[in-house]
C-alpha cells in the first residue's frame, strides 16, 4: 500500500502535525486502525502523566535505555552466604536466597556461567 504524508490537528492543543508516510506504515504494521489524535508533544505529555513520568511500557524488560528514571528503589537484605548486610534492587522473599554482590559473583561462577534465560531472575 502506498502512504502519503497527512496533516492532522491535535485534539488537545489544536496544533497541526504531520502524520508521515513512514509513521502510517508503522501504525499499519502494528495493526493500529486509527490515526493519532494528538501531536507528538501532547502524546508524550499524556504518556508521562499516565505512566508517572517513566515513559511507556511494552517491550518487556530492558526497554528504556538512556531514560532518566530517577533513583532505583533498594531494599535491605542479609546475604544468605556470608551474613553481610546489603541492599538489593528487589524485595527479598523468604523462599529465595539473597546474596551480596561478592557472594552473588561467586555463586554465578560456581553455577557454570550465565543465568540468562532462566526463569526467576537474578538475585543480587
Short mmCIF file of N, CA and C in Angstrom, two decimals:
data_model
loop_
_atom_site.label_atom_id
_atom_site.label_comp_id
_atom_site.label_asym_id
_atom_site.label_seq_id
_atom_site.Cartn_x
_atom_site.Cartn_y
_atom_site.Cartn_z
N UNK A 1 0.84 -1.19 0.00
CA UNK A 1 0.00 0.00 0.00
C UNK A 1 0.88 1.24 0.00
N UNK A 2 0.47 2.26 -0.69
CA UNK A 2 1.23 3.50 -0.80
C UNK A 2 0.69 4.53 0.20
N UNK A 3 1.57 5.05 1.02
CA UNK A 3 1.18 6.04 2.02
C UNK A 3 1.72 7.41 1.62
N UNK A 4 0.97 8.45 1.99
CA UNK A 4 1.40 9.83 1.76
C UNK A 4 1.26 10.60 3.06
N UNK A 5 2.17 11.55 3.28
CA UNK A 5 2.10 12.37 4.48
C UNK A 5 0.74 13.04 4.58
N UNK A 6 0.21 13.11 5.82
CA UNK A 6 -1.08 13.76 6.08
C UNK A 6 -0.86 14.81 7.16
N UNK A 7 -1.58 15.91 7.05
CA UNK A 7 -1.56 16.92 8.10
C UNK A 7 -2.81 16.72 8.95
N UNK A 8 -2.59 16.51 10.26
CA UNK A 8 -3.68 16.29 11.20
C UNK A 8 -3.70 17.41 12.24
N UNK A 9 -4.81 17.53 12.95
CA UNK A 9 -4.95 18.54 14.00
C UNK A 9 -5.06 17.84 15.35
N UNK A 10 -4.24 18.30 16.30
CA UNK A 10 -4.21 17.72 17.64
C UNK A 10 -5.50 18.03 18.38
N UNK A 11 -6.10 17.02 18.98
CA UNK A 11 -7.36 17.22 19.72
C UNK A 11 -7.15 17.95 21.04
N UNK A 12 -5.91 17.95 21.57
CA UNK A 12 -5.64 18.63 22.84
C UNK A 12 -5.27 20.09 22.67
N UNK A 13 -4.24 20.35 21.84
CA UNK A 13 -3.74 21.73 21.74
C UNK A 13 -4.17 22.44 20.47
N UNK A 14 -4.72 21.71 19.51
CA UNK A 14 -5.19 22.33 18.28
C UNK A 14 -4.11 22.58 17.25
N UNK A 15 -2.87 22.22 17.54
CA UNK A 15 -1.78 22.42 16.59
C UNK A 15 -1.87 21.39 15.47
N UNK A 16 -1.35 21.75 14.31
CA UNK A 16 -1.30 20.79 13.22
C UNK A 16 0.03 20.05 13.29
N UNK A 17 0.01 18.80 12.86
CA UNK A 17 1.24 17.99 12.82
C UNK A 17 1.15 17.04 11.65
N UNK A 18 2.31 16.57 11.21
CA UNK A 18 2.36 15.69 10.05
C UNK A 18 2.36 14.23 10.52
N UNK A 19 1.44 13.46 9.96
CA UNK A 19 1.39 12.03 10.15
C UNK A 19 2.08 11.47 8.91
N UNK A 20 3.39 11.20 9.05
CA UNK A 20 4.22 10.87 7.89
C UNK A 20 3.86 9.50 7.30
N UNK A 21 4.26 9.32 6.05
CA UNK A 21 4.04 8.05 5.37
C UNK A 21 4.71 6.92 6.16
N UNK A 22 5.90 7.18 6.67
CA UNK A 22 6.62 6.17 7.47
C UNK A 22 5.86 5.82 8.74
N UNK A 23 5.31 6.84 9.42
CA UNK A 23 4.52 6.58 10.62
C UNK A 23 3.25 5.80 10.29
N UNK A 24 2.64 6.12 9.16
CA UNK A 24 1.43 5.40 8.75
C UNK A 24 1.75 3.93 8.49
N UNK A 25 2.88 3.68 7.87
CA UNK A 25 3.28 2.30 7.60
C UNK A 25 3.56 1.56 8.91
N UNK A 26 4.21 2.25 9.86
CA UNK A 26 4.48 1.67 11.17
C UNK A 26 3.17 1.33 11.89
N UNK A 27 2.22 2.28 11.89
CA UNK A 27 0.92 2.06 12.53
C UNK A 27 0.21 0.85 11.91
N UNK A 28 0.23 0.78 10.58
CA UNK A 28 -0.44 -0.32 9.88
C UNK A 28 0.23 -1.65 10.25
N UNK A 29 1.56 -1.65 10.33
CA UNK A 29 2.29 -2.86 10.69
C UNK A 29 1.97 -3.35 12.09
N UNK A 30 1.64 -2.42 12.99
CA UNK A 30 1.27 -2.77 14.36
C UNK A 30 -0.21 -3.13 14.48
N UNK A 31 -0.95 -2.94 13.39
CA UNK A 31 -2.37 -3.28 13.40
C UNK A 31 -3.26 -2.16 13.92
N UNK A 32 -2.70 -0.93 14.04
CA UNK A 32 -3.50 0.20 14.51
C UNK A 32 -4.39 0.68 13.37
N UNK A 33 -5.68 0.80 13.63
CA UNK A 33 -6.63 1.20 12.59
C UNK A 33 -6.86 2.71 12.58
N UNK A 34 -6.64 3.39 13.70
CA UNK A 34 -6.93 4.82 13.80
C UNK A 34 -5.69 5.68 13.66
N UNK A 35 -5.88 6.86 13.11
CA UNK A 35 -4.80 7.84 13.05
C UNK A 35 -4.60 8.43 14.44
N UNK A 36 -3.40 8.94 14.72
CA UNK A 36 -3.20 9.56 16.04
C UNK A 36 -4.04 10.81 16.18
N UNK A 37 -4.60 11.03 17.35
CA UNK A 37 -5.42 12.21 17.59
C UNK A 37 -4.67 13.34 18.27
N UNK A 38 -3.44 13.04 18.73
CA UNK A 38 -2.65 14.04 19.44
C UNK A 38 -1.31 14.23 18.74
N UNK A 39 -0.78 15.44 18.82
CA UNK A 39 0.54 15.73 18.27
C UNK A 39 1.60 15.03 19.13
N UNK A 40 2.81 14.86 18.64
CA UNK A 40 3.85 14.17 19.42
C UNK A 40 4.08 14.79 20.81
N UNK A 41 4.02 16.11 20.93
CA UNK A 41 4.23 16.76 22.24
C UNK A 41 3.12 16.40 23.22
N UNK A 42 1.88 16.47 22.78
CA UNK A 42 0.76 16.14 23.66
C UNK A 42 0.73 14.65 23.97
N UNK A 43 1.11 13.82 22.99
CA UNK A 43 1.18 12.38 23.23
C UNK A 43 2.21 12.07 24.31
N UNK A 44 3.38 12.70 24.22
CA UNK A 44 4.43 12.48 25.22
C UNK A 44 4.00 12.96 26.59
N UNK A 45 3.38 14.14 26.65
CA UNK A 45 2.93 14.69 27.93
C UNK A 45 1.87 13.80 28.55
N UNK A 46 0.96 13.30 27.75
CA UNK A 46 -0.09 12.42 28.26
C UNK A 46 0.49 11.10 28.76
N UNK A 47 1.42 10.56 28.01
CA UNK A 47 2.05 9.31 28.40
C UNK A 47 2.82 9.49 29.70
N UNK A 48 3.55 10.60 29.83
CA UNK A 48 4.32 10.85 31.05
C UNK A 48 3.41 10.99 32.27
N UNK A 49 2.28 11.67 32.12
CA UNK A 49 1.37 11.82 33.26
C UNK A 49 0.69 10.50 33.61
N UNK A 50 0.42 9.70 32.62
CA UNK A 50 -0.24 8.41 32.85
C UNK A 50 0.71 7.39 33.45
N UNK A 51 1.98 7.40 33.02
CA UNK A 51 2.95 6.41 33.46
C UNK A 51 3.82 6.91 34.60
N UNK A 52 3.47 8.00 35.22
CA UNK A 52 4.27 8.52 36.31
C UNK A 52 5.59 9.11 35.86
N UNK A 53 5.69 9.49 34.60
CA UNK A 53 6.89 10.13 34.10
C UNK A 53 7.95 9.17 33.61
N UNK A 54 7.70 7.87 33.62
CA UNK A 54 8.71 6.93 33.21
C UNK A 54 8.66 6.58 31.74
N UNK A 55 7.73 7.03 31.01
CA UNK A 55 7.67 6.86 29.60
C UNK A 55 7.24 5.51 29.10
N UNK A 56 6.29 4.91 29.22
CA UNK A 56 5.85 3.83 28.39
C UNK A 56 6.18 2.44 28.87
N UNK A 57 5.39 1.53 28.47
CA UNK A 57 5.60 0.15 28.82
C UNK A 57 5.91 -0.64 27.59
N UNK A 58 5.38 -1.81 27.52
CA UNK A 58 5.61 -2.66 26.38
C UNK A 58 7.05 -3.11 26.30
N UNK A 59 7.32 -3.99 25.41
CA UNK A 59 8.68 -4.37 25.16
C UNK A 59 9.27 -5.34 26.15
N UNK A 60 8.89 -5.34 27.36
CA UNK A 60 9.39 -6.27 28.34
C UNK A 60 10.85 -6.10 28.68
N UNK A 61 11.17 -5.95 29.88
CA UNK A 61 12.49 -5.83 30.47
C UNK A 61 13.57 -5.20 29.62
N UNK A 62 14.17 -4.19 30.07
CA UNK A 62 15.29 -3.59 29.37
C UNK A 62 14.91 -2.44 28.48
N UNK A 63 13.64 -2.25 28.20
CA UNK A 63 13.24 -1.09 27.41
C UNK A 63 13.52 0.16 28.19
N UNK A 64 13.83 1.23 27.54
CA UNK A 64 14.04 2.47 28.24
C UNK A 64 15.48 2.79 28.50
N UNK A 65 16.42 2.17 27.80
CA UNK A 65 17.81 2.51 27.99
C UNK A 65 18.00 3.98 27.70
N UNK A 66 18.76 4.67 28.53
CA UNK A 66 19.05 6.07 28.32
C UNK A 66 18.04 7.01 28.94
N UNK A 67 16.96 6.50 29.46
CA UNK A 67 15.97 7.35 30.11
C UNK A 67 16.36 7.56 31.56
N UNK A 68 16.16 8.77 32.05
CA UNK A 68 16.43 9.05 33.45
C UNK A 68 15.20 8.67 34.25
N UNK A 69 15.27 7.55 34.92
CA UNK A 69 14.13 7.05 35.68
C UNK A 69 14.24 7.42 37.15
N UNK A 70 15.23 8.19 37.53
CA UNK A 70 15.39 8.57 38.92
C UNK A 70 16.05 7.45 39.71
N UNK A 71 16.17 7.64 41.00
CA UNK A 71 16.85 6.63 41.81
C UNK A 71 16.05 5.34 41.89
N UNK A 72 16.75 4.24 41.89
CA UNK A 72 16.12 2.93 41.95
C UNK A 72 15.79 2.59 43.40
N UNK A 73 14.65 2.00 43.63
CA UNK A 73 14.26 1.59 44.97
C UNK A 73 15.14 0.42 45.38
N UNK A 74 15.72 0.50 46.55
CA UNK A 74 16.58 -0.56 47.07
C UNK A 74 16.00 -1.07 48.37
N UNK A 75 16.24 -2.34 48.66
CA UNK A 75 15.68 -2.98 49.85
C UNK A 75 16.81 -3.59 50.67
N UNK A 76 16.70 -3.50 51.98
CA UNK A 76 17.73 -4.09 52.84
C UNK A 76 17.60 -5.61 52.84
N UNK A 77 18.74 -6.29 52.93
CA UNK A 77 18.76 -7.75 52.96
C UNK A 77 20.02 -8.21 53.68
N UNK A 78 20.01 -9.47 54.07
CA UNK A 78 21.18 -10.10 54.67
C UNK A 78 21.60 -11.23 53.74
N UNK A 79 22.89 -11.24 53.38
CA UNK A 79 23.42 -12.24 52.46
C UNK A 79 23.26 -13.63 53.05
N UNK A 80 22.72 -14.55 52.26
CA UNK A 80 22.49 -15.92 52.70
C UNK A 80 23.79 -16.70 52.82
N UNK A 81 24.87 -16.20 52.24
CA UNK A 81 26.14 -16.92 52.26
C UNK A 81 27.08 -16.41 53.35
N UNK A 82 27.29 -15.09 53.42
CA UNK A 82 28.28 -14.56 54.36
C UNK A 82 27.65 -13.80 55.54
N UNK A 83 26.34 -13.52 55.46
CA UNK A 83 25.66 -12.83 56.55
C UNK A 83 25.81 -11.33 56.55
N UNK A 84 26.49 -10.77 55.56
CA UNK A 84 26.70 -9.33 55.47
C UNK A 84 25.39 -8.62 55.11
N UNK A 85 25.17 -7.44 55.72
CA UNK A 85 24.01 -6.64 55.35
C UNK A 85 24.29 -6.01 54.00
N UNK A 86 23.27 -5.99 53.15
CA UNK A 86 23.43 -5.46 51.80
C UNK A 86 22.14 -4.79 51.36
N UNK A 87 22.15 -4.20 50.17
CA UNK A 87 20.97 -3.59 49.56
C UNK A 87 20.77 -4.27 48.22
N UNK A 88 19.52 -4.59 47.89
CA UNK A 88 19.20 -5.23 46.62
C UNK A 88 18.07 -4.48 45.91
N UNK A 89 18.02 -4.55 44.56
CA UNK A 89 17.02 -3.79 43.81
C UNK A 89 15.68 -4.52 43.66
N UNK A 90 15.36 -5.41 44.56
CA UNK A 90 14.09 -6.12 44.54
C UNK A 90 13.72 -6.41 45.98
N UNK A 91 12.46 -6.70 46.23
CA UNK A 91 12.03 -7.01 47.59
C UNK A 91 12.29 -8.48 47.86
N UNK A 92 13.18 -8.77 48.82
CA UNK A 92 13.52 -10.16 49.10
C UNK A 92 12.32 -10.97 49.57
N UNK A 93 12.34 -12.26 49.19
CA UNK A 93 11.31 -13.20 49.63
C UNK A 93 11.98 -14.25 50.51
N UNK A 94 11.24 -14.78 51.45
CA UNK A 94 11.83 -15.74 52.38
C UNK A 94 12.16 -17.08 51.73
N UNK A 95 11.54 -17.38 50.58
CA UNK A 95 11.77 -18.68 49.95
C UNK A 95 12.95 -18.69 48.97
N UNK A 96 13.61 -17.55 48.78
CA UNK A 96 14.74 -17.46 47.85
C UNK A 96 15.94 -16.85 48.56
N UNK A 97 17.13 -17.42 48.36
CA UNK A 97 18.32 -16.82 48.98
C UNK A 97 18.68 -15.51 48.30
N UNK A 98 19.23 -14.59 49.09
CA UNK A 98 19.68 -13.30 48.58
C UNK A 98 21.17 -13.21 48.92
N UNK A 99 21.96 -12.75 47.95
CA UNK A 99 23.40 -12.65 48.15
C UNK A 99 23.88 -11.22 47.99
N UNK A 100 24.97 -10.89 48.71
CA UNK A 100 25.63 -9.61 48.48
C UNK A 100 26.30 -9.71 47.10
N UNK A 101 26.79 -8.62 46.57
CA UNK A 101 27.35 -8.66 45.22
C UNK A 101 28.56 -9.58 45.12
N UNK A 102 29.40 -9.64 46.16
CA UNK A 102 30.57 -10.52 46.12
C UNK A 102 30.14 -11.99 46.07
N UNK A 103 29.25 -12.38 46.97
CA UNK A 103 28.79 -13.77 47.01
C UNK A 103 27.98 -14.13 45.77
N UNK A 104 27.23 -13.18 45.25
CA UNK A 104 26.46 -13.44 44.03
C UNK A 104 27.41 -13.79 42.89
N UNK A 105 28.51 -13.03 42.78
CA UNK A 105 29.50 -13.30 41.72
C UNK A 105 30.10 -14.70 41.90
N UNK A 106 30.38 -15.09 43.15
CA UNK A 106 30.92 -16.43 43.40
C UNK A 106 29.90 -17.51 43.07
N UNK A 107 28.64 -17.30 43.43
CA UNK A 107 27.58 -18.27 43.14
C UNK A 107 27.41 -18.43 41.64
N UNK A 108 27.46 -17.34 40.91
CA UNK A 108 27.32 -17.41 39.45
C UNK A 108 28.47 -18.20 38.84
N UNK A 109 29.67 -17.93 39.33
CA UNK A 109 30.84 -18.64 38.82
C UNK A 109 30.76 -20.13 39.11
N UNK A 110 30.21 -20.48 40.25
CA UNK A 110 30.09 -21.88 40.66
C UNK A 110 29.02 -22.61 39.84
N UNK A 111 28.00 -21.86 39.39
CA UNK A 111 26.91 -22.49 38.65
C UNK A 111 27.28 -22.79 37.21
N UNK A 112 28.48 -22.40 36.79
CA UNK A 112 28.94 -22.76 35.46
C UNK A 112 28.61 -21.75 34.39
N UNK A 113 28.37 -20.49 34.75
CA UNK A 113 28.18 -19.49 33.71
C UNK A 113 26.97 -18.63 33.93
N UNK A 114 26.42 -18.24 32.84
CA UNK A 114 25.36 -17.25 32.82
C UNK A 114 24.03 -17.82 33.28
N UNK A 115 23.29 -17.00 34.01
CA UNK A 115 21.93 -17.35 34.41
C UNK A 115 20.91 -16.83 33.42
N UNK A 116 21.35 -16.19 32.36
CA UNK A 116 20.42 -15.59 31.41
C UNK A 116 19.56 -16.67 30.78
N UNK A 117 18.29 -16.33 30.63
CA UNK A 117 17.36 -17.26 30.02
C UNK A 117 16.67 -18.15 31.03
N UNK A 118 17.16 -18.20 32.24
CA UNK A 118 16.48 -18.98 33.27
C UNK A 118 15.37 -18.16 33.87
N UNK A 119 14.30 -18.79 34.25
CA UNK A 119 13.23 -18.06 34.89
C UNK A 119 13.62 -17.75 36.33
N UNK A 120 13.03 -16.73 36.88
CA UNK A 120 13.27 -16.40 38.27
C UNK A 120 14.15 -15.18 38.43
N UNK A 121 14.90 -14.81 37.42
CA UNK A 121 15.69 -13.59 37.50
C UNK A 121 16.92 -13.74 38.36
N UNK A 122 17.67 -12.67 38.42
CA UNK A 122 18.91 -12.65 39.20
C UNK A 122 18.65 -12.30 40.64
N UNK A 123 19.49 -12.82 41.49
CA UNK A 123 19.46 -12.45 42.90
C UNK A 123 20.79 -11.80 43.21
N UNK A 124 20.77 -10.54 43.58
CA UNK A 124 22.00 -9.78 43.82
C UNK A 124 22.49 -10.16 45.15
#
